[in-house]
Amino acid sequence: MAQLSHAGSESDATLPTIEQAAKDPFMAQLSHAGEICALLEKSDGKASTLASDLLAAQLSHKDGIRALFATYLTGEGDDTAADREEIPEPLAGAMHKADMNLLVPLACMNVVMPTAMSSMHTDPELSANAARTARRGIRVLKYLQDKNESVKTNCDAIRAVAAGDDTENCDRDEERVEYWTKFFENYGYGEKEKEGIAQAMETLS
């Protein structure tokens, strides 16, 4: 297990402790996430072990999950850890231990929101960056899809709401349909955004 301090090297000294990763508020978690994501870019065993322990702590609560993926999914370039075909093992292991009731809806948002933003942006570069974030988010959702049935439940509801299906007379989960209907309304998604979101959800079917 990772220790509560990382004094072994200068780079270790910048890492959060397990307790910090597990308990610090969102803004601090963003800083922690940058350090943890840097570990995922390395291939040595020590970095992998540290990342595994810190990610398990960070993904144990909502602020940590939000901060981790806000960092992991938005890294610059096209050759980050998030662009690999396989989810990095430390992250995969940490997601297995996470509360799926927290993780899955947030993972869905990590596809829905950047997909919508990619069509809302008028700046081509910003639109491309949002689309890249969505692609990375889809990779995470596809991984989770094989591990937890709530991914399909949420994605089916999102697809139904985005496509304008008759959600009152369908076999989707009523609570999830209501949740995502309110989410779309809160963000004011129009037909263009909904069309993109529906298409993104189709890639998960």
PDB file of N, CA and C in Angstrom, residues 23-58:
ATOM      1  N   LYS A  23     -10.086  12.495   1.040  1.00  0.00           N
ATOM      2  CA  LYS A  23     -10.912  13.417   1.823  1.00  0.00           C
ATOM      3  C   LYS A  23     -10.908  14.863   1.351  1.00  0.00           C
ATOM      4  N   ASP A  24      -9.919  15.298   0.607  1.00  0.00           N
ATOM      5  CA  ASP A  24      -9.828  16.713   0.245  1.00  0.00           C
ATOM      6  C   ASP A  24     -10.984  17.151  -0.645  1.00  0.00           C
ATOM      7  N   PRO A  25     -11.343  18.447  -0.619  1.00  0.00           N
ATOM      8  CA  PRO A  25     -12.451  18.958  -1.447  1.00  0.00           C
ATOM      9  C   PRO A  25     -12.059  19.045  -2.917  1.00  0.00           C
ATOM     10  N   PHE A  26     -13.041  19.409  -3.742  1.00  0.00           N
ATOM     11  CA  PHE A  26     -12.902  19.314  -5.194  1.00  0.00           C
ATOM     12  C   PHE A  26     -11.692  20.058  -5.754  1.00  0.00           C
ATOM     13  N   MET A  27     -11.489  21.310  -5.370  1.00  0.00           N
ATOM     14  CA  MET A  27     -10.399  22.085  -5.957  1.00  0.00           C
ATOM     15  C   MET A  27      -9.035  21.458  -5.639  1.00  0.00           C
ATOM     16  N   ALA A  28      -8.884  20.958  -4.426  1.00  0.00           N
ATOM     17  CA  ALA A  28      -7.646  20.256  -4.079  1.00  0.00           C
ATOM     18  C   ALA A  28      -7.534  18.957  -4.867  1.00  0.00           C
ATOM     19  N   GLN A  29      -8.671  18.300  -5.093  1.00  0.00           N
ATOM     20  CA  GLN A  29      -8.663  17.047  -5.851  1.00  0.00           C
ATOM     21  C   GLN A  29      -8.186  17.269  -7.292  1.00  0.00           C
ATOM     22  N   LEU A  30      -8.495  18.424  -7.854  1.00  0.00           N
ATOM     23  CA  LEU A  30      -8.003  18.717  -9.211  1.00  0.00           C
ATOM     24  C   LEU A  30      -6.483  18.716  -9.256  1.00  0.00           C
ATOM     25  N   SER A  31      -5.874  19.305  -8.249  1.00  0.00           N
ATOM     26  CA  SER A  31      -4.416  19.305  -8.170  1.00  0.00           C
ATOM     27  C   SER A  31      -3.885  17.888  -7.988  1.00  0.00           C
ATOM     28  N   HIS A  32      -4.523  17.138  -7.106  1.00  0.00           N
ATOM     29  CA  HIS A  32      -4.112  15.748  -6.892  1.00  0.00           C
ATOM     30  C   HIS A  32      -4.221  14.952  -8.190  1.00  0.00           C
ATOM     31  N   ALA A  33      -5.302  15.192  -8.925  1.00  0.00           N
ATOM     32  CA  ALA A  33      -5.537  14.431 -10.156  1.00  0.00           C
ATOM     33  C   ALA A  33      -4.428  14.649 -11.170  1.00  0.00           C
ATOM     34  N   GLY A  34      -3.915  15.882 -11.234  1.00  0.00           N
ATOM     35  CA  GLY A  34      -2.814  16.136 -12.158  1.00  0.00           C
ATOM     36  C   GLY A  34      -1.595  15.300 -11.840  1.00  0.00           C
ATOM     37  N   GLU A  35      -1.293  15.175 -10.553  1.00  0.00           N
ATOM     38  CA  GLU A  35      -0.139  14.373 -10.133  1.00  0.00           C
ATOM     39  C   GLU A  35      -0.383  12.882 -10.375  1.00  0.00           C
ATOM     40  N   ILE A  36      -1.604  12.452 -10.090  1.00  0.00           N
ATOM     41  CA  ILE A  36      -1.925  11.030 -10.256  1.00  0.00           C
ATOM     42  C   ILE A  36      -1.944  10.652 -11.738  1.00  0.00           C
ATOM     43  N   CYS A  37      -2.510  11.508 -12.574  1.00  0.00           N
ATOM     44  CA  CYS A  37      -2.544  11.216 -14.008  1.00  0.00           C
ATOM     45  C   CYS A  37      -1.135  11.162 -14.599  1.00  0.00           C
ATOM     46  N   ALA A  38      -0.214  11.951 -14.034  1.00  0.00           N
ATOM     47  CA  ALA A  38       1.176  11.894 -14.491  1.00  0.00           C
ATOM     48  C   ALA A  38       1.772  10.515 -14.223  1.00  0.00           C
ATOM     49  N   LEU A  39       1.360   9.886 -13.124  1.00  0.00           N
ATOM     50  CA  LEU A  39       1.822   8.528 -12.824  1.00  0.00           C
ATOM     51  C   LEU A  39       1.345   7.536 -13.885  1.00  0.00           C
ATOM     52  N   LEU A  40       0.137   7.766 -14.419  1.00  0.00           N
ATOM     53  CA  LEU A  40      -0.417   6.848 -15.416  1.00  0.00           C
ATOM     54  C   LEU A  40       0.353   6.898 -16.734  1.00  0.00           C
ATOM     55  N   GLU A  41       1.098   7.972 -16.946  1.00  0.00           N
ATOM     56  CA  GLU A  41       1.898   8.094 -18.170  1.00  0.00           C
ATOM     57  C   GLU A  41       3.198   7.307 -18.069  1.00  0.00           C
ATOM     58  N   LYS A  42       3.534   6.866 -16.861  1.00  0.00           N
ATOM     59  CA  LYS A  42       4.775   6.123 -16.643  1.00  0.00           C
ATOM     60  C   LYS A  42       4.509   4.625 -16.725  1.00  0.00           C
ATOM     61  N   SER A  43       5.563   3.870 -16.971  1.00  0.00           N
ATOM     62  CA  SER A  43       5.392   2.425 -17.165  1.00  0.00           C
ATOM     63  C   SER A  43       6.063   1.587 -16.082  1.00  0.00           C
ATOM     64  N   ASP A  44       6.721   2.237 -15.121  1.00  0.00           N
ATOM     65  CA  ASP A  44       7.431   1.449 -14.110  1.00  0.00           C
ATOM     66  C   ASP A  44       6.482   0.960 -13.027  1.00  0.00           C
ATOM     67  N   GLY A  45       6.889  -0.091 -12.357  1.00  0.00           N
ATOM     68  CA  GLY A  45       6.038  -0.733 -11.367  1.00  0.00           C
ATOM     69  C   GLY A  45       5.729   0.136 -10.171  1.00  0.00           C
ATOM     70  N   LYS A  46       6.689   0.947  -9.731  1.00  0.00           N
ATOM     71  CA  LYS A  46       6.464   1.802  -8.572  1.00  0.00           C
ATOM     72  C   LYS A  46       5.368   2.818  -8.863  1.00  0.00           C
ATOM     73  N   ALA A  47       5.431   3.439 -10.049  1.00  0.00           N
ATOM     74  CA  ALA A  47       4.416   4.427 -10.422  1.00  0.00           C
ATOM     75  C   ALA A  47       3.042   3.781 -10.492  1.00  0.00           C
ATOM     76  N   SER A  48       2.996   2.557 -11.004  1.00  0.00           N
ATOM     77  CA  SER A  48       1.729   1.847 -11.124  1.00  0.00           C
ATOM     78  C   SER A  48       1.134   1.548  -9.752  1.00  0.00           C
ATOM     79  N   THR A  49       1.974   1.139  -8.809  1.00  0.00           N
ATOM     80  CA  THR A  49       1.504   0.829  -7.467  1.00  0.00           C
ATOM     81  C   THR A  49       0.991   2.075  -6.758  1.00  0.00           C
ATOM     82  N   LEU A  50       1.748   3.160  -6.871  1.00  0.00           N
ATOM     83  CA  LEU A  50       1.318   4.418  -6.267  1.00  0.00           C
ATOM     84  C   LEU A  50      -0.003   4.888  -6.873  1.00  0.00           C
ATOM     85  N   ALA A  51      -0.090   4.817  -8.201  1.00  0.00           N
ATOM     86  CA  ALA A  51      -1.315   5.252  -8.883  1.00  0.00           C
ATOM     87  C   ALA A  51      -2.507   4.404  -8.439  1.00  0.00           C
ATOM     88  N   SER A  52      -2.315   3.116  -8.308  1.00  0.00           N
ATOM     89  CA  SER A  52      -3.403   2.223  -7.900  1.00  0.00           C
ATOM     90  C   SER A  52      -3.963   2.623  -6.534  1.00  0.00           C
ATOM     91  N   ASP A  53      -3.073   2.844  -5.575  1.00  0.00           N
ATOM     92  CA  ASP A  53      -3.509   3.172  -4.223  1.00  0.00           C
ATOM     93  C   ASP A  53      -4.170   4.551  -4.170  1.00  0.00           C
ATOM     94  N   LEU A  54      -3.584   5.515  -4.848  1.00  0.00           N
ATOM     95  CA  LEU A  54      -4.129   6.870  -4.824  1.00  0.00           C
ATOM     96  C   LEU A  54      -5.457   6.956  -5.574  1.00  0.00           C
ATOM     97  N   LEU A  55      -5.567   6.251  -6.679  1.00  0.00           N
ATOM     98  CA  LEU A  55      -6.819   6.261  -7.443  1.00  0.00           C
ATOM     99  C   LEU A  55      -7.946   5.586  -6.668  1.00  0.00           C
ATOM    100  N   ALA A  56      -7.637   4.519  -5.984  1.00  0.00           N
ATOM    101  CA  ALA A  56      -8.665   3.862  -5.172  1.00  0.00           C
ATOM    102  C   ALA A  56      -9.208   4.829  -4.129  1.00  0.00           C
ATOM    103  N   ALA A  57      -8.312   5.628  -3.541  1.00  0.00           N
ATOM    104  CA  ALA A  57      -8.748   6.618  -2.551  1.00  0.00           C
ATOM    105  C   ALA A  57      -9.527   7.748  -3.213  1.00  0.00           C
ATOM    106  N   GLN A  58      -9.023   8.231  -4.335  1.00  0.00           N
ATOM    107  CA  GLN A  58      -9.679   9.367  -4.983  1.00  0.00           C
ATOM    108  C   GLN A  58     -11.048   9.001  -5.548  1.00  0.00           C
TER     109      GLN A  58
END
